[in-house]
Amino acid sequence: MRPTTIPPDKLCRIINTIPASFKQALRLVEYLAERPRTVTVEANKACAIGNLSDVAHKVNPILYREGYMIGCERPPSAIPNRFGEASNVFEWSIFAVSDASNDADGGCAV
C-alpha cells in the first residue's frame, strides 16, 4: 500500500459517514487526506490529538468501508529529536485499501 490523498468529493462523502461527535477523527481524516506522510508531532499539534494510534484504530473500520485506512510507517531515515538524537517518530498517512482477492500480488504491492 502507498500513502494517498483523498479527492474532495470522496472526502466529503467519507466525512459524512463519521459520527459528528467523533471530532478528533474528523480532524485527523481531513488533515491526512491532504497531507500524506505527516510526522507524528505535526499531526498531534494540527489535530489536537494526543494519541493518534487510538483515534486511527477507532475510525479505521469506518474508513475501511470506503476503501481507505489510516496507518503509519517509519520514515526512510530517523527524524532527529530536539537533542539531535534519532527519534522513534513515524509518518502518518491515509492509504487506499486494495481488494486483495483481485490482485495478483495479494494487495501487497509496494
Short mmCIF file of N, CA and C in Angstrom, two decimals:
data_model
loop_
_atom_site.label_atom_id
_atom_site.label_comp_id
_atom_site.label_asym_id
_atom_site.label_seq_id
_atom_site.Cartn_x
_atom_site.Cartn_y
_atom_site.Cartn_z
N MET A 1 0.84 -1.18 0.00
CA MET A 1 0.00 0.00 0.00
C MET A 1 0.89 1.24 0.00
N ARG A 2 0.37 2.25 -0.64
CA ARG A 2 1.08 3.53 -0.70
C ARG A 2 0.21 4.63 -0.10
N PRO A 3 0.85 5.60 0.56
CA PRO A 3 0.08 6.74 1.06
C PRO A 3 -0.62 7.44 -0.10
N THR A 4 -1.79 7.99 0.19
CA THR A 4 -2.57 8.65 -0.86
C THR A 4 -3.27 9.87 -0.31
N THR A 5 -3.79 10.67 -1.20
CA THR A 5 -4.68 11.76 -0.83
C THR A 5 -6.10 11.31 -1.18
N ILE A 6 -7.07 12.02 -0.68
CA ILE A 6 -8.46 11.71 -0.99
C ILE A 6 -9.05 12.91 -1.72
N PRO A 7 -9.61 12.70 -2.92
CA PRO A 7 -10.22 13.82 -3.64
C PRO A 7 -11.34 14.46 -2.82
N PRO A 8 -11.54 15.77 -2.96
CA PRO A 8 -12.54 16.48 -2.15
C PRO A 8 -13.94 15.87 -2.18
N ASP A 9 -14.40 15.40 -3.34
CA ASP A 9 -15.75 14.84 -3.39
C ASP A 9 -15.86 13.55 -2.58
N LYS A 10 -14.84 12.70 -2.65
CA LYS A 10 -14.82 11.48 -1.83
C LYS A 10 -14.66 11.81 -0.36
N LEU A 11 -13.80 12.78 -0.06
CA LEU A 11 -13.56 13.17 1.32
C LEU A 11 -14.86 13.64 1.97
N CYS A 12 -15.62 14.41 1.26
CA CYS A 12 -16.91 14.91 1.78
C CYS A 12 -17.82 13.73 2.12
N ARG A 13 -17.89 12.75 1.23
CA ARG A 13 -18.73 11.58 1.48
C ARG A 13 -18.23 10.79 2.70
N ILE A 14 -16.91 10.65 2.82
CA ILE A 14 -16.33 9.91 3.95
C ILE A 14 -16.59 10.65 5.26
N ILE A 15 -16.39 11.96 5.25
CA ILE A 15 -16.61 12.77 6.45
C ILE A 15 -18.05 12.60 6.94
N ASN A 16 -18.98 12.49 6.01
CA ASN A 16 -20.39 12.33 6.39
C ASN A 16 -20.69 10.96 6.99
N THR A 17 -19.78 10.00 6.86
CA THR A 17 -20.00 8.68 7.46
C THR A 17 -19.43 8.58 8.88
N ILE A 18 -18.60 9.57 9.26
CA ILE A 18 -18.01 9.59 10.60
C ILE A 18 -18.95 10.34 11.53
N PRO A 19 -19.30 9.77 12.68
CA PRO A 19 -20.20 10.47 13.60
C PRO A 19 -19.70 11.88 13.95
N ALA A 20 -20.59 12.84 13.94
CA ALA A 20 -20.23 14.23 14.22
C ALA A 20 -19.61 14.39 15.60
N SER A 21 -19.95 13.50 16.53
CA SER A 21 -19.41 13.59 17.88
C SER A 21 -17.95 13.12 17.96
N PHE A 22 -17.46 12.46 16.92
CA PHE A 22 -16.08 11.95 16.89
C PHE A 22 -15.18 13.00 16.23
N LYS A 23 -15.07 14.15 16.90
CA LYS A 23 -14.39 15.30 16.33
C LYS A 23 -12.91 15.06 16.06
N GLN A 24 -12.22 14.30 16.91
CA GLN A 24 -10.80 14.02 16.67
C GLN A 24 -10.62 13.26 15.36
N ALA A 25 -11.48 12.30 15.11
CA ALA A 25 -11.38 11.52 13.87
C ALA A 25 -11.65 12.41 12.66
N LEU A 26 -12.64 13.27 12.77
CA LEU A 26 -12.94 14.18 11.67
C LEU A 26 -11.73 15.06 11.34
N ARG A 27 -11.10 15.61 12.39
CA ARG A 27 -9.93 16.46 12.17
C ARG A 27 -8.78 15.66 11.56
N LEU A 28 -8.54 14.46 12.06
CA LEU A 28 -7.42 13.65 11.57
C LEU A 28 -7.62 13.24 10.12
N VAL A 29 -8.81 12.79 9.78
CA VAL A 29 -9.09 12.37 8.40
C VAL A 29 -8.96 13.57 7.45
N GLU A 30 -9.55 14.68 7.81
CA GLU A 30 -9.45 15.87 6.96
C GLU A 30 -8.00 16.31 6.77
N TYR A 31 -7.22 16.25 7.83
CA TYR A 31 -5.83 16.69 7.77
C TYR A 31 -4.99 15.75 6.91
N LEU A 32 -5.06 14.45 7.20
CA LEU A 32 -4.23 13.48 6.47
C LEU A 32 -4.68 13.29 5.02
N ALA A 33 -5.93 13.58 4.73
CA ALA A 33 -6.43 13.43 3.36
C ALA A 33 -5.68 14.32 2.39
N GLU A 34 -5.14 15.41 2.90
CA GLU A 34 -4.39 16.34 2.06
C GLU A 34 -2.89 16.32 2.33
N ARG A 35 -2.47 15.61 3.39
CA ARG A 35 -1.07 15.67 3.79
C ARG A 35 -0.51 14.28 4.12
N PRO A 36 -0.31 13.43 3.11
CA PRO A 36 0.28 12.13 3.42
C PRO A 36 1.70 12.29 3.96
N ARG A 37 2.11 11.31 4.71
CA ARG A 37 3.46 11.27 5.30
C ARG A 37 3.72 12.43 6.26
N THR A 38 2.74 12.73 7.08
CA THR A 38 2.88 13.76 8.12
C THR A 38 3.51 13.12 9.34
N VAL A 39 4.56 13.74 9.87
CA VAL A 39 5.21 13.18 11.06
C VAL A 39 4.29 13.32 12.27
N THR A 40 4.47 12.43 13.21
CA THR A 40 3.60 12.32 14.38
C THR A 40 3.35 13.66 15.06
N VAL A 41 4.41 14.37 15.39
CA VAL A 41 4.26 15.60 16.17
C VAL A 41 3.45 16.65 15.40
N GLU A 42 3.60 16.72 14.09
CA GLU A 42 2.83 17.68 13.29
C GLU A 42 1.34 17.35 13.32
N ALA A 43 1.01 16.07 13.17
CA ALA A 43 -0.39 15.64 13.21
C ALA A 43 -0.97 15.86 14.61
N ASN A 44 -0.18 15.56 15.66
CA ASN A 44 -0.63 15.78 17.03
C ASN A 44 -1.04 17.24 17.24
N LYS A 45 -0.16 18.13 16.83
CA LYS A 45 -0.40 19.56 17.04
C LYS A 45 -1.56 20.07 16.18
N ALA A 46 -1.53 19.74 14.90
CA ALA A 46 -2.54 20.26 13.97
C ALA A 46 -3.95 19.79 14.31
N CYS A 47 -4.05 18.56 14.81
CA CYS A 47 -5.37 17.97 15.07
C CYS A 47 -5.74 17.97 16.56
N ALA A 48 -4.84 18.44 17.42
CA ALA A 48 -5.06 18.44 18.87
C ALA A 48 -5.42 17.04 19.36
N ILE A 49 -4.59 16.08 18.98
CA ILE A 49 -4.80 14.68 19.36
C ILE A 49 -3.54 14.18 20.06
N GLY A 50 -3.70 13.64 21.25
CA GLY A 50 -2.56 13.10 21.98
C GLY A 50 -2.17 11.71 21.53
N ASN A 51 -3.15 10.89 21.17
CA ASN A 51 -2.88 9.50 20.82
C ASN A 51 -3.44 9.20 19.42
N LEU A 52 -2.62 9.43 18.40
CA LEU A 52 -3.06 9.21 17.03
C LEU A 52 -3.45 7.76 16.79
N SER A 53 -2.71 6.84 17.38
CA SER A 53 -3.00 5.41 17.18
C SER A 53 -4.40 5.05 17.63
N ASP A 54 -4.81 5.59 18.76
CA ASP A 54 -6.14 5.29 19.29
C ASP A 54 -7.23 5.81 18.37
N VAL A 55 -7.08 7.03 17.89
CA VAL A 55 -8.08 7.62 17.00
C VAL A 55 -8.12 6.84 15.68
N ALA A 56 -6.95 6.53 15.13
CA ALA A 56 -6.89 5.76 13.88
C ALA A 56 -7.55 4.40 14.06
N HIS A 57 -7.26 3.74 15.16
CA HIS A 57 -7.84 2.42 15.43
C HIS A 57 -9.37 2.48 15.47
N LYS A 58 -9.90 3.54 16.04
CA LYS A 58 -11.35 3.66 16.17
C LYS A 58 -12.05 4.10 14.88
N VAL A 59 -11.37 4.89 14.04
CA VAL A 59 -12.01 5.37 12.81
C VAL A 59 -11.74 4.45 11.62
N ASN A 60 -10.73 3.60 11.70
CA ASN A 60 -10.40 2.75 10.56
C ASN A 60 -11.53 1.84 10.09
N PRO A 61 -12.35 1.26 10.96
CA PRO A 61 -13.47 0.46 10.45
C PRO A 61 -14.42 1.26 9.55
N ILE A 62 -14.60 2.53 9.86
CA ILE A 62 -15.45 3.39 9.03
C ILE A 62 -14.76 3.68 7.71
N LEU A 63 -13.48 4.03 7.77
CA LEU A 63 -12.73 4.33 6.56
C LEU A 63 -12.59 3.10 5.66
N TYR A 64 -12.41 1.95 6.28
CA TYR A 64 -12.21 0.71 5.52
C TYR A 64 -13.39 0.42 4.60
N ARG A 65 -14.59 0.72 5.07
CA ARG A 65 -15.79 0.52 4.23
C ARG A 65 -15.76 1.40 2.99
N GLU A 66 -15.01 2.50 3.06
CA GLU A 66 -14.89 3.42 1.94
C GLU A 66 -13.63 3.16 1.12
N GLY A 67 -12.85 2.15 1.50
CA GLY A 67 -11.65 1.78 0.74
C GLY A 67 -10.37 2.46 1.20
N TYR A 68 -10.37 2.97 2.43
CA TYR A 68 -9.19 3.66 2.97
C TYR A 68 -8.90 3.19 4.39
N MET A 69 -7.73 3.55 4.88
CA MET A 69 -7.37 3.34 6.28
C MET A 69 -6.26 4.31 6.66
N ILE A 70 -6.17 4.63 7.94
CA ILE A 70 -5.08 5.45 8.45
C ILE A 70 -4.02 4.51 9.00
N GLY A 71 -2.78 4.80 8.69
CA GLY A 71 -1.68 4.00 9.21
C GLY A 71 -0.43 4.85 9.31
N CYS A 72 0.60 4.24 9.85
CA CYS A 72 1.88 4.94 9.96
C CYS A 72 3.00 4.02 9.51
N GLU A 73 4.11 4.62 9.16
CA GLU A 73 5.28 3.85 8.75
C GLU A 73 6.52 4.63 9.16
N ARG A 74 7.60 3.88 9.32
CA ARG A 74 8.86 4.53 9.67
C ARG A 74 9.35 5.35 8.48
N PRO A 75 9.90 6.53 8.74
CA PRO A 75 10.45 7.32 7.64
C PRO A 75 11.72 6.63 7.11
N PRO A 76 12.13 6.98 5.89
CA PRO A 76 13.33 6.35 5.32
C PRO A 76 14.56 6.48 6.21
N SER A 77 14.70 7.61 6.88
CA SER A 77 15.77 7.77 7.85
C SER A 77 15.16 8.39 9.11
N ALA A 78 15.74 8.06 10.25
CA ALA A 78 15.19 8.52 11.53
C ALA A 78 15.17 10.05 11.58
N ILE A 79 14.09 10.57 12.13
CA ILE A 79 13.94 12.02 12.29
C ILE A 79 14.59 12.40 13.62
N PRO A 80 15.52 13.34 13.60
CA PRO A 80 16.19 13.69 14.86
C PRO A 80 15.26 14.45 15.81
N ASN A 81 15.44 14.22 17.10
CA ASN A 81 14.67 14.97 18.09
C ASN A 81 15.39 16.30 18.36
N ARG A 82 14.90 17.07 19.28
CA ARG A 82 15.48 18.40 19.52
C ARG A 82 16.89 18.34 20.08
N PHE A 83 17.34 17.15 20.52
CA PHE A 83 18.70 16.98 21.02
C PHE A 83 19.63 16.41 19.95
N GLY A 84 19.09 16.23 18.75
CA GLY A 84 19.89 15.69 17.66
C GLY A 84 19.98 14.18 17.65
N GLU A 85 19.25 13.52 18.54
CA GLU A 85 19.25 12.06 18.60
C GLU A 85 18.17 11.50 17.68
N ALA A 86 18.41 10.30 17.17
CA ALA A 86 17.40 9.64 16.34
C ALA A 86 16.15 9.40 17.17
N SER A 87 15.00 9.78 16.64
CA SER A 87 13.75 9.61 17.38
C SER A 87 12.98 8.42 16.83
N ASN A 88 11.93 8.07 17.52
CA ASN A 88 11.05 6.98 17.10
C ASN A 88 9.76 7.55 16.53
N VAL A 89 9.88 8.63 15.75
CA VAL A 89 8.74 9.32 15.17
C VAL A 89 8.38 8.65 13.85
N PHE A 90 7.07 8.49 13.63
CA PHE A 90 6.57 7.85 12.41
C PHE A 90 5.93 8.87 11.49
N GLU A 91 5.64 8.45 10.27
CA GLU A 91 4.91 9.26 9.31
C GLU A 91 3.50 8.67 9.17
N TRP A 92 2.49 9.53 9.29
CA TRP A 92 1.09 9.11 9.25
C TRP A 92 0.48 9.47 7.90
N SER A 93 -0.33 8.56 7.38
CA SER A 93 -0.96 8.77 6.08
C SER A 93 -2.29 8.06 6.02
N ILE A 94 -3.03 8.40 5.00
CA ILE A 94 -4.20 7.61 4.62
C ILE A 94 -3.76 6.73 3.45
N PHE A 95 -4.15 5.49 3.51
CA PHE A 95 -3.79 4.51 2.49
C PHE A 95 -5.05 4.02 1.80
N ALA A 96 -4.97 3.83 0.49
CA ALA A 96 -6.07 3.21 -0.24
C ALA A 96 -5.94 1.71 -0.01
N VAL A 97 -7.03 1.08 0.37
CA VAL A 97 -7.05 -0.35 0.63
C VAL A 97 -7.46 -1.05 -0.66
N SER A 98 -6.58 -1.91 -1.14
CA SER A 98 -6.92 -2.62 -2.37
C SER A 98 -7.69 -3.89 -2.05
N ASP A 99 -8.44 -4.36 -3.01
CA ASP A 99 -9.18 -5.62 -2.86
C ASP A 99 -8.19 -6.74 -3.18
N ALA A 100 -7.57 -7.31 -2.16
CA ALA A 100 -6.50 -8.30 -2.33
C ALA A 100 -6.95 -9.51 -3.12
N SER A 101 -8.23 -9.81 -3.08
CA SER A 101 -8.69 -11.00 -3.79
C SER A 101 -8.58 -10.84 -5.30
N ASN A 102 -8.52 -9.61 -5.78
CA ASN A 102 -8.40 -9.36 -7.21
C ASN A 102 -7.00 -9.03 -7.66
N ASP A 103 -6.07 -8.90 -6.72
CA ASP A 103 -4.71 -8.51 -7.06
C ASP A 103 -3.81 -9.71 -7.23
N ALA A 104 -2.97 -9.66 -8.24
CA ALA A 104 -2.01 -10.75 -8.45
C ALA A 104 -1.02 -10.84 -7.29
N ASP A 105 -0.75 -9.70 -6.65
CA ASP A 105 0.20 -9.69 -5.53
C ASP A 105 -0.47 -9.81 -4.18
N GLY A 106 -1.77 -10.06 -4.16
CA GLY A 106 -2.49 -10.20 -2.89
C GLY A 106 -2.62 -8.90 -2.12
N GLY A 107 -2.52 -7.77 -2.81
CA GLY A 107 -2.68 -6.49 -2.14
C GLY A 107 -1.43 -6.03 -1.43
N CYS A 108 -0.28 -6.63 -1.75
CA CYS A 108 0.96 -6.31 -1.06
C CYS A 108 1.95 -5.53 -1.92
N ALA A 109 1.48 -4.90 -2.99
CA ALA A 109 2.39 -4.13 -3.84
C ALA A 109 3.02 -3.01 -3.06
N VAL A 110 4.28 -2.80 -3.29
CA VAL A 110 5.00 -1.74 -2.57
C VAL A 110 5.45 -0.69 -3.54
#
